[in-house]
Amino acid sequence: MKKHLITLILLCCIPLLSQSQQLKDWGKKQLKFATFYTAVTGNNSLADVSVYSINPYNGILEENIESTPFDYTLAFGVRKIARLDYENRKNVFYDGTETSVSDAATVGNVEGLEYLFEFDYKRQQGRKFVDQQHFLRYVHDHWILKVEYVQDGFADLKYFESSQRYRYNIAKEFSLNAGLVQRFSEPYGFDPLDGLVGADFTNIAIDQGYTTNFEGEWVNPEGEIIAENNIVWNAVALPNVLNEYVEQERETLPNQWNYSLVIGYDYYHYTKTFWFHSWASVLPLHVSTKNEYSYSNFIDGNTWFDYTGGLILGWQVNKRLGLFSEGKYHKYWNRTWHDFSVGFNYRII
């Protein structure tokens, strides 16, 4: 009986061991050619600036030196993205400063799984930011899956997007795709200052911890004087306080989900002297949601047009002259962000 029990247990474990080995092999395959990296980079920031002011108590001219601390980036990441034929490796090692317009393309250079996970902690022009870029892209001959999250602290940009698309190959270089997209956006139509007037704004500042003394100076919650009188307070300090209050209240609201139809294309042609890579996606139809601060409620409709696209062009005209252009463009929820470069190289022989 005991022998039969042991035999039965072993027979039950064989499929589990087989699946475990398959999972291990799959994990090794996905990590092959991936690179883990961490780096610290830095450089000088803005030069020191002299700021002059007149002391309101004695009328004496005063000079203050405003110094901006050096910029730096602390980066952590792992990436596995196949370079396209027109791309060259800039550095021997990854340091977190690598950017490529082609990373935003719908289709990569190889079939299978590609990914990038990067977290950057930055100080730029004296202000600290957190930047993140994460994406998973699986390209098959007949379908595409992609998940992406981007946070750009300097540009105040943050969004998530996932898509599931059917891919139809018209030719080796050209394909169409269609499917569904899920995104989240910031709350729209939310204004915590709506209906407030006069002293209401000052009361908000007081509730935030700002105080005034008998000399008319205004002090922030840390005990620092930020306005020497009511004129400066109302003209400069109070608007900044209200901006911070609006952002604080907005952050208490959850992100708003959007579900949309997407239609797109991808075109890639390459030779050693000329290459052209272009892609675009249009989101023409969206599911109306009943969330109070969703974009569909904000514009009272579900048929606005969001779109994104990119283009990379290179032309080696002859041994001396080469032309290039690249860029990408986003328009989501009536907000746009983009980057581009264009120029030429002339080699003296």
PDB file of N, CA and C in Angstrom, residues 43-49 66-71 123-127 154:
ATOM      1  N   ASN A  43      25.577  67.097 -14.106  1.00  0.00           N
ATOM      2  CA  ASN A  43      26.181  68.196 -14.857  1.00  0.00           C
ATOM      3  C   ASN A  43      25.786  69.525 -14.218  1.00  0.00           C
ATOM      4  N   ASN A  44      26.483  70.574 -14.619  1.00  0.00           N
ATOM      5  CA  ASN A  44      26.176  71.901 -14.082  1.00  0.00           C
ATOM      6  C   ASN A  44      24.780  72.326 -14.478  1.00  0.00           C
ATOM      7  N   SER A  45      24.155  73.141 -13.622  1.00  0.00           N
ATOM      8  CA  SER A  45      22.834  73.668 -13.927  1.00  0.00           C
ATOM      9  C   SER A  45      22.965  75.141 -14.313  1.00  0.00           C
ATOM     10  N   LEU A  46      21.957  75.942 -14.033  1.00  0.00           N
ATOM     11  CA  LEU A  46      21.966  77.357 -14.378  1.00  0.00           C
ATOM     12  C   LEU A  46      23.064  78.096 -13.616  1.00  0.00           C
ATOM     13  N   ALA A  47      23.650  79.081 -14.248  1.00  0.00           N
ATOM     14  CA  ALA A  47      24.686  79.883 -13.596  1.00  0.00           C
ATOM     15  C   ALA A  47      24.067  80.745 -12.495  1.00  0.00           C
ATOM     16  N   ASP A  48      24.901  81.161 -11.543  1.00  0.00           N
ATOM     17  CA  ASP A  48      24.428  82.029 -10.465  1.00  0.00           C
ATOM     18  C   ASP A  48      23.900  83.340 -11.041  1.00  0.00           C
ATOM     19  N   VAL A  49      22.831  83.841 -10.439  1.00  0.00           N
ATOM     20  CA  VAL A  49      22.186  85.072 -10.913  1.00  0.00           C
ATOM     21  C   VAL A  49      22.066  86.052  -9.756  1.00  0.00           C
ATOM     22  N   GLU A  66      21.297  84.117  -6.375  1.00  0.00           N
ATOM     23  CA  GLU A  66      20.503  82.889  -6.491  1.00  0.00           C
ATOM     24  C   GLU A  66      21.346  81.820  -7.181  1.00  0.00           C
ATOM     25  N   SER A  67      21.634  80.771  -6.446  1.00  0.00           N
ATOM     26  CA  SER A  67      22.440  79.673  -6.974  1.00  0.00           C
ATOM     27  C   SER A  67      21.561  78.450  -7.203  1.00  0.00           C
ATOM     28  N   THR A  68      21.731  77.827  -8.330  1.00  0.00           N
ATOM     29  CA  THR A  68      20.985  76.608  -8.654  1.00  0.00           C
ATOM     30  C   THR A  68      21.924  75.415  -8.515  1.00  0.00           C
ATOM     31  N   PRO A  69      21.601  74.445  -7.667  1.00  0.00           N
ATOM     32  CA  PRO A  69      22.494  73.286  -7.496  1.00  0.00           C
ATOM     33  C   PRO A  69      22.601  72.481  -8.783  1.00  0.00           C
ATOM     34  N   PHE A  70      23.671  71.704  -8.876  1.00  0.00           N
ATOM     35  CA  PHE A  70      23.936  70.943 -10.102  1.00  0.00           C
ATOM     36  C   PHE A  70      22.822  69.930 -10.378  1.00  0.00           C
ATOM     37  N   ASP A  71      22.621  69.637 -11.658  1.00  0.00           N
ATOM     38  CA  ASP A  71      21.627  68.655 -12.081  1.00  0.00           C
ATOM     39  C   ASP A  71      22.207  67.246 -11.931  1.00  0.00           C
ATOM     40  N   ARG A 123      17.229  65.761 -10.383  1.00  0.00           N
ATOM     41  CA  ARG A 123      17.172  67.168  -9.987  1.00  0.00           C
ATOM     42  C   ARG A 123      17.554  67.985 -11.211  1.00  0.00           C
ATOM     43  N   GLN A 124      16.647  68.842 -11.646  1.00  0.00           N
ATOM     44  CA  GLN A 124      16.850  69.622 -12.865  1.00  0.00           C
ATOM     45  C   GLN A 124      16.478  71.073 -12.595  1.00  0.00           C
ATOM     46  N   GLN A 125      17.444  71.965 -12.817  1.00  0.00           N
ATOM     47  CA  GLN A 125      17.263  73.398 -12.563  1.00  0.00           C
ATOM     48  C   GLN A 125      16.765  73.652 -11.140  1.00  0.00           C
ATOM     49  N   GLY A 126      17.292  72.893 -10.198  1.00  0.00           N
ATOM     50  CA  GLY A 126      16.975  73.092  -8.795  1.00  0.00           C
ATOM     51  C   GLY A 126      15.704  72.416  -8.322  1.00  0.00           C
ATOM     52  N   ARG A 127      14.963  71.789  -9.208  1.00  0.00           N
ATOM     53  CA  ARG A 127      13.714  71.124  -8.840  1.00  0.00           C
ATOM     54  C   ARG A 127      13.874  69.615  -9.002  1.00  0.00           C
ATOM     55  N   PHE A 154       9.151  66.701 -15.203  1.00  0.00           N
ATOM     56  CA  PHE A 154       9.466  68.047 -15.675  1.00  0.00           C
ATOM     57  C   PHE A 154       8.346  68.592 -16.554  1.00  0.00           C
TER      58      PHE A 154
END
